[in-house]
mmCIF file of C-alpha atoms in Angstrom:
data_model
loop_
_atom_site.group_PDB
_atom_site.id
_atom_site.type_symbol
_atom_site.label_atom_id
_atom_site.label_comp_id
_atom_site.label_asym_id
_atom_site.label_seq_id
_atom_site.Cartn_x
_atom_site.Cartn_y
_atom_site.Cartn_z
ATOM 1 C CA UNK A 204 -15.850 10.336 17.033
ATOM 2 C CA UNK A 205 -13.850 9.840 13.695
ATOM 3 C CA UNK A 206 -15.196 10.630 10.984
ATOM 4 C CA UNK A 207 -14.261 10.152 6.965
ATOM 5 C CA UNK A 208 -15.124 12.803 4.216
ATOM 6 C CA UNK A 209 -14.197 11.798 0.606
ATOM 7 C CA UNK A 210 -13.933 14.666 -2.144
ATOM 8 C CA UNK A 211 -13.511 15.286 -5.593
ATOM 9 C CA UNK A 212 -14.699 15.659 -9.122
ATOM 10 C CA UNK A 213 -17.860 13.560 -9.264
ATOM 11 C CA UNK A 214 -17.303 13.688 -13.651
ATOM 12 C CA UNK A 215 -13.744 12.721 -15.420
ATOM 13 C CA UNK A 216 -13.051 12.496 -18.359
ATOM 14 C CA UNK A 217 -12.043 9.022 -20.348
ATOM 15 C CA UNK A 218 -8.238 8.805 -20.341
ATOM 16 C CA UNK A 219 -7.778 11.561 -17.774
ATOM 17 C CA UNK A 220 -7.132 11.073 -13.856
ATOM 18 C CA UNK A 221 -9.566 10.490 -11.405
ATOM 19 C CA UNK A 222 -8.280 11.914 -8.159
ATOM 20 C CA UNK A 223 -10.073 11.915 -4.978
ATOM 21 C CA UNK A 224 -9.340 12.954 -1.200
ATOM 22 C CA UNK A 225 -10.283 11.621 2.112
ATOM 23 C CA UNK A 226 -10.514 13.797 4.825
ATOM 24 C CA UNK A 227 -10.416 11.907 8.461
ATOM 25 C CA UNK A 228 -11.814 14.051 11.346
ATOM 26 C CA UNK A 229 -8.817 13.351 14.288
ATOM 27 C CA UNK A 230 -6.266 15.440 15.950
ATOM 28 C CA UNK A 231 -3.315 13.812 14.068
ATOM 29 C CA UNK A 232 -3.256 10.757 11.744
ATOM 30 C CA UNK A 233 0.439 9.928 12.715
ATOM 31 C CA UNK A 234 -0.428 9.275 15.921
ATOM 32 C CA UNK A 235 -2.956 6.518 15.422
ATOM 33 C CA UNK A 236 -1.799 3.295 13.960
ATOM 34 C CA UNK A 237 -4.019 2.499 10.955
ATOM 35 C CA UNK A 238 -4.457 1.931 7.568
ATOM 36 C CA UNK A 239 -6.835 3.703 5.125
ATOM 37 C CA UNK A 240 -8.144 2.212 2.671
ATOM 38 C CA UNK A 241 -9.917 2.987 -0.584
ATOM 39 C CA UNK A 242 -12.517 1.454 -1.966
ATOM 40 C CA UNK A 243 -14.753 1.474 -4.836
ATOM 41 C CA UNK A 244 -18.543 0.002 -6.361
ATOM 42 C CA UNK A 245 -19.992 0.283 -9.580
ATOM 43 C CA UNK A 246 -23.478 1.073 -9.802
ATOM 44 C CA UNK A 247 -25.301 -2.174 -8.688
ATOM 45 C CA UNK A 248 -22.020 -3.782 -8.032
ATOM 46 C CA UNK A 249 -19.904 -5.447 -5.268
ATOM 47 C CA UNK A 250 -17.115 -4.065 -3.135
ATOM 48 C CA UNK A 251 -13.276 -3.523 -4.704
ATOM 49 C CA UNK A 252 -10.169 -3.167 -3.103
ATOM 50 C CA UNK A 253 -8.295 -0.420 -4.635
ATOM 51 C CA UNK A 254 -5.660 -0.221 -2.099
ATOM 52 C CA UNK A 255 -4.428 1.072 1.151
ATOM 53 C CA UNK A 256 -1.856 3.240 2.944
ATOM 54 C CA UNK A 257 -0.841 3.827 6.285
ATOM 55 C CA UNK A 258 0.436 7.371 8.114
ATOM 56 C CA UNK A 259 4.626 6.469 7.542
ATOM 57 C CA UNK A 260 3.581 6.064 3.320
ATOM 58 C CA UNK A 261 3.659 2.443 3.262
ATOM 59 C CA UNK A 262 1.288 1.484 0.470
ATOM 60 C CA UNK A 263 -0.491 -2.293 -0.744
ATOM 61 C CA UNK A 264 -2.567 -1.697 -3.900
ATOM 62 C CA UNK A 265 -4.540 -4.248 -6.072
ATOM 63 C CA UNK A 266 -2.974 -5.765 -8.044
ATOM 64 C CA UNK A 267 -5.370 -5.293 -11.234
ATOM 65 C CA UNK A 268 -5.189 -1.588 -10.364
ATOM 66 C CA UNK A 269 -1.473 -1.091 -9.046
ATOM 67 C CA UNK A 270 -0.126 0.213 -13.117
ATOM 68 C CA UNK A 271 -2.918 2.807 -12.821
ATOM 69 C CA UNK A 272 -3.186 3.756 -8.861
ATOM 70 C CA UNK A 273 -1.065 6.273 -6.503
ATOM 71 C CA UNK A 274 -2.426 6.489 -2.825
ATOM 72 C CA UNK A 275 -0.468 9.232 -0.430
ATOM 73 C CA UNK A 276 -1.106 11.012 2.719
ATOM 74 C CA UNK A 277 -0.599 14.287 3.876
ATOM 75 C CA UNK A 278 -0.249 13.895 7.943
ATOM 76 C CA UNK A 279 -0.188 17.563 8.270
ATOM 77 C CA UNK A 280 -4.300 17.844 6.925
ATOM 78 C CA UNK A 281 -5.279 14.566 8.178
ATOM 79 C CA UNK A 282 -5.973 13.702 4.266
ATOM 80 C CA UNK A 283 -5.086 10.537 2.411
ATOM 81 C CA UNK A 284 -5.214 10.592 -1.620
ATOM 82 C CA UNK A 285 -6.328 8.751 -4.192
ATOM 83 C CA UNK A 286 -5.372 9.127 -7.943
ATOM 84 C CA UNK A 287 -6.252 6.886 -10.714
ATOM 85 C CA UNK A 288 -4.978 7.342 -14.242
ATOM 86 C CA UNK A 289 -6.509 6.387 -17.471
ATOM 87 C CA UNK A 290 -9.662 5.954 -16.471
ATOM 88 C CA UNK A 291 -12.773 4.318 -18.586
ATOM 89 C CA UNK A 292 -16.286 3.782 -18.293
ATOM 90 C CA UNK A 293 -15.363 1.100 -16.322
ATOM 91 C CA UNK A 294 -13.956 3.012 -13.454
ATOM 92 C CA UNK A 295 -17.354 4.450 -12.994
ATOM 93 C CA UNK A 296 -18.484 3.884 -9.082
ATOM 94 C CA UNK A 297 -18.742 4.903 -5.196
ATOM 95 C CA UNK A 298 -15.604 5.414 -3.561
ATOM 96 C CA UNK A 299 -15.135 4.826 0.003
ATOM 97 C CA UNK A 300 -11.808 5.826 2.192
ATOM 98 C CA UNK A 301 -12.215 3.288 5.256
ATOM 99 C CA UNK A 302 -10.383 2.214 8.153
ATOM 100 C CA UNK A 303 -8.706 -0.949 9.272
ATOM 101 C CA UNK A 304 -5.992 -1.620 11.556
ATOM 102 C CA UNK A 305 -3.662 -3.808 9.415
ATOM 103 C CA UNK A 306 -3.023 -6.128 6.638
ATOM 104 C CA UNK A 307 -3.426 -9.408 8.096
ATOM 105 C CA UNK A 308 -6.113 -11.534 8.320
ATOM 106 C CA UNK A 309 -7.500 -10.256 11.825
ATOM 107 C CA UNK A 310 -7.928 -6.964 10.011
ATOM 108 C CA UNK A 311 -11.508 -5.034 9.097
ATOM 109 C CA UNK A 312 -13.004 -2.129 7.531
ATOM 110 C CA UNK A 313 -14.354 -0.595 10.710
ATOM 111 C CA UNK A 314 -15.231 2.761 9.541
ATOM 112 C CA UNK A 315 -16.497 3.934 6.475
ATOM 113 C CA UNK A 316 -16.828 7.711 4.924
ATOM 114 C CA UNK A 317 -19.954 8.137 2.760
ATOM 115 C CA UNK A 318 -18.413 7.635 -0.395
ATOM 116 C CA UNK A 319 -18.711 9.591 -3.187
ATOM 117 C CA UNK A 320 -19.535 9.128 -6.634
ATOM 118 C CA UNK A 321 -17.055 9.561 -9.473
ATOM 119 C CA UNK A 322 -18.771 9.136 -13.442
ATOM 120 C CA UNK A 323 -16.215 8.600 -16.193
ATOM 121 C CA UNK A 324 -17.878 10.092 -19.384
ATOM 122 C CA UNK A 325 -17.373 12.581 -22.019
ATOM 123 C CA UNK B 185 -6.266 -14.871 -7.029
ATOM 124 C CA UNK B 186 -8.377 -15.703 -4.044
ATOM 125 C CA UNK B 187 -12.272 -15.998 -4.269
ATOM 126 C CA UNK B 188 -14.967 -15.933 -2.274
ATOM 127 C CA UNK B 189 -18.697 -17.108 -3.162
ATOM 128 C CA UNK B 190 -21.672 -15.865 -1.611
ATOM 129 C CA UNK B 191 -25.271 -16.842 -2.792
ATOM 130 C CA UNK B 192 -26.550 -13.983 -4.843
ATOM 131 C CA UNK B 193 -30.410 -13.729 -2.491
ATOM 132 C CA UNK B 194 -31.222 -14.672 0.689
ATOM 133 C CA UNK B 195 -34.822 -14.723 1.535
ATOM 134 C CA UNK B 196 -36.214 -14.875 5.261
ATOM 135 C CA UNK B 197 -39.665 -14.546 6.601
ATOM 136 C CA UNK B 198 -39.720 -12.386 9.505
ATOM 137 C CA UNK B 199 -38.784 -13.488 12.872
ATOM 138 C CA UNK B 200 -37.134 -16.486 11.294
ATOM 139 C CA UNK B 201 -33.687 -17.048 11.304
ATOM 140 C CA UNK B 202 -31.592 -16.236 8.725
ATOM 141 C CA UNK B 203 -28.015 -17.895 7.315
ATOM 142 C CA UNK B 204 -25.756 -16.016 4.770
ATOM 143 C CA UNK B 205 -22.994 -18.397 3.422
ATOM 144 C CA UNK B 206 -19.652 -17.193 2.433
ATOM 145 C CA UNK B 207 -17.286 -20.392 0.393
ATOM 146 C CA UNK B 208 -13.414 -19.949 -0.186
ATOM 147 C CA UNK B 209 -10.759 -22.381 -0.143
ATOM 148 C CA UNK B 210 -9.453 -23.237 3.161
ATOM 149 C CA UNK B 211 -11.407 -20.316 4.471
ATOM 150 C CA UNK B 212 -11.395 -21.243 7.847
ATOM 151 C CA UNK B 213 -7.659 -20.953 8.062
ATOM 152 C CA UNK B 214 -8.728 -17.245 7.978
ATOM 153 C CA UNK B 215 -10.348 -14.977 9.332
ATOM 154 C CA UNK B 216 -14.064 -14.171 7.742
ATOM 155 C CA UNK B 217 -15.656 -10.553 8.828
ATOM 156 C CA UNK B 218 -19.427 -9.276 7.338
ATOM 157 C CA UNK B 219 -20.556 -5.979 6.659
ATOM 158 C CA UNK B 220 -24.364 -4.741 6.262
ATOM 159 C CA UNK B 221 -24.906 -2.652 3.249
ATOM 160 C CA UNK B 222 -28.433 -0.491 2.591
ATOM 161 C CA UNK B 223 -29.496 0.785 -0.166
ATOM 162 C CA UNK B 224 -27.601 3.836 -0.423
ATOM 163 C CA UNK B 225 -25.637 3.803 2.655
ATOM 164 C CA UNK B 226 -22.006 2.974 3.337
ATOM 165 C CA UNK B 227 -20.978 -0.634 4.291
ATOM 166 C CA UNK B 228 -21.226 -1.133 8.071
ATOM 167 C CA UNK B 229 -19.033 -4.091 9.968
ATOM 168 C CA UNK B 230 -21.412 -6.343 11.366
ATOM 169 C CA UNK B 231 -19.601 -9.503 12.571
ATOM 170 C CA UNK B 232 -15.402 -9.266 12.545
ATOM 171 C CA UNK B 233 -13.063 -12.227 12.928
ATOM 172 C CA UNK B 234 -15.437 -14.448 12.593
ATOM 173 C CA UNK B 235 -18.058 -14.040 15.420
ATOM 174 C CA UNK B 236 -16.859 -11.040 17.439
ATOM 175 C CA UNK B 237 -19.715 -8.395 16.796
ATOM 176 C CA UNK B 238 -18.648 -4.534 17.146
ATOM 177 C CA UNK B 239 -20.553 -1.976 20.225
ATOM 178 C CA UNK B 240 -23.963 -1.888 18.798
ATOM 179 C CA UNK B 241 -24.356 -4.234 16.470
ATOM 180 C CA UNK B 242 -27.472 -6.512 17.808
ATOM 181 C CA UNK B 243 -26.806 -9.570 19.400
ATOM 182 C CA UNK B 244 -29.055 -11.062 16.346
ATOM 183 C CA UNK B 245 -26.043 -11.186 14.557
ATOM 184 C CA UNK B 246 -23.669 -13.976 15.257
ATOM 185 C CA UNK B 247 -20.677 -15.329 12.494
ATOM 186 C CA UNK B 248 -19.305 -19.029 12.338
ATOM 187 C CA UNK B 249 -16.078 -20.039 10.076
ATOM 188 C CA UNK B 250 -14.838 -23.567 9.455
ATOM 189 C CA UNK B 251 -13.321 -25.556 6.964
ATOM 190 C CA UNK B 252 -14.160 -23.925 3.371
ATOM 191 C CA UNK B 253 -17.090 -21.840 4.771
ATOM 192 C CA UNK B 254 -18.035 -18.909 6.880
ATOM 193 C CA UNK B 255 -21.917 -17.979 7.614
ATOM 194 C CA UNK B 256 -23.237 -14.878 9.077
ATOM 195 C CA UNK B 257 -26.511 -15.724 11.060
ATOM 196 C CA UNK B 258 -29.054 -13.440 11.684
ATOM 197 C CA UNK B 259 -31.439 -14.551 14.385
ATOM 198 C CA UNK B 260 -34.714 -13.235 15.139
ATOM 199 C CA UNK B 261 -34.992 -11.256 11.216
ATOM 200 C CA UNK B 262 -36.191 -7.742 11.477
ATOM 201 C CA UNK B 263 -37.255 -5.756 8.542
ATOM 202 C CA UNK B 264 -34.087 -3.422 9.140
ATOM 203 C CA UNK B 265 -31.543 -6.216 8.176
ATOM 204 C CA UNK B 266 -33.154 -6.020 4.679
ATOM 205 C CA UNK B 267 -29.629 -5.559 3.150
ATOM 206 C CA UNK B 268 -27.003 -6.732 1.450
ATOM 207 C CA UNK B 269 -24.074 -8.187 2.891
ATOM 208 C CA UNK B 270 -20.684 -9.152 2.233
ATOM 209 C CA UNK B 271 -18.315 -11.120 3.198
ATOM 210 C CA UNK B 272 -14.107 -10.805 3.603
ATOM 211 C CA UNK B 273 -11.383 -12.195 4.321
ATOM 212 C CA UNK B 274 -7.437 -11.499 3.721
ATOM 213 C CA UNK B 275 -4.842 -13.504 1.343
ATOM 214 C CA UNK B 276 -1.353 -12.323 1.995
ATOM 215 C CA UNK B 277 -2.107 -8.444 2.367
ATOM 216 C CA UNK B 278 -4.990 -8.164 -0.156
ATOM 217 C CA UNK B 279 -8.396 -7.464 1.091
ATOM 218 C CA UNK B 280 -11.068 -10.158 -0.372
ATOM 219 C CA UNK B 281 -14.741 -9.476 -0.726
ATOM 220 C CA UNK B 282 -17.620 -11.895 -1.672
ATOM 221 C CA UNK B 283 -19.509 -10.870 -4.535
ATOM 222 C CA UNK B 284 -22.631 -10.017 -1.758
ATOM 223 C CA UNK B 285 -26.241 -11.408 -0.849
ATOM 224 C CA UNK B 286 -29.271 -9.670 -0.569
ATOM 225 C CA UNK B 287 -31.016 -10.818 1.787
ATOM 226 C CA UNK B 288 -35.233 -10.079 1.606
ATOM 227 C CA UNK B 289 -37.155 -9.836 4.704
ATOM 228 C CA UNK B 290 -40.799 -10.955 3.705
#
């Protein structure tokens, strides 16, 4: 069964770069055709899109977050990454890496990692 | 940019049914999915385009979408779907969530 590990710093520092990696638990990313996705909630908050990638490198990213977000992947550790620069107080949530096959409207978030928490303070 | 409105609380008494609205323009043009959130816990896809449910989701759990709304019904209301939930839906290739309902089980 898949599974999705995000990992990183859970503390970052105003103005630095929040980076975060999601680890997916298959064989070979390249050869299964989906998108990953990341997103994020602030404490008591709704869901945000940050942005997605699939295994060739094509990326989509919000676009109140594409000036400050880089998504890869690295097919040969099954990892997809997340960086965000400049970050604030406001950048302060749960992120989730999730799965969906595509970017069309018959697409979902059918699997979810546990998220993990990232704090933006001094 | 694309919205979507969800009532903020949903309350249901148990056994009852339950109806979670989901309002965007021309949103039935779409396709609306839902996804169960706990307190704590990871979002979990409950109902995707539209009404299909995923294996082992209960068959509680049914989705309509027509015209400018979408509604996730849960029939039957256990004290386990005590949750929030959110809707989504797709405009060009950006991911759109509601802003969630909680729904209260009492």
């Amino acid at each position: 069964q898949v599974q999705l590990q995000e990992s990183g710093p859970g503390l970052v520092k105003p103005s630095e770069t929040l980076s975060l990696t999601c680890s997916v638990s298959v064989d070979s990313i390249s050869r299964i055709s989906y998108f990953w996705g990341w997103i994020r909630q602030p404490p008591g908050k709704g869901l945000e899109w940050i942005g997605s990638i699939f295994y060739s490198g094509s990326t989509y990213y919000s676009a109140s977050l594409k000036s400050r977000v880089t998504i890869s992947v690295d097919t040969s550790k099954n990892q997809i990454s997340l960086r965000l620069s400049s970050v604030t107080a406001a950048d302060t949530a749960v992120y989730y890496c999730a799965r969906h096959e595509g970017v069309s409207s018959d697409s979902s978030f059918d699997l979810w990692g546990r998220g993990t928490l990232v704090t933006v303070s001094s | 940019s694309y919205e979507l409105t969800q009532p903020p609380s949903v309350s249901v008494s148990p056994g009852q049914t339950a109806s979670i609205t989901c309002s965007g323009d021309k949103l039935g043009d779409k396709y609306a999915c839902w996804y169960q959130q706990k307190p704590g816990q990871s979002p979990v896809l409950v109902i995707y385009e539209d009404s299909k449910r995923p294996s082992g989701i209960p068959e509680r759990f049914s989705g309509s979408n027509s015209g400018n709304t979408a509604a996730l019904t849960i029939s039957g209301t256990q004290a386990m779907d005590e949750a929030e939930y959110y809707c989504q839906a797709w405009d060009t290739s950006t991911p759109v969530f509601g802003g969630g309902t909680k729904l209260t089980v009492l």
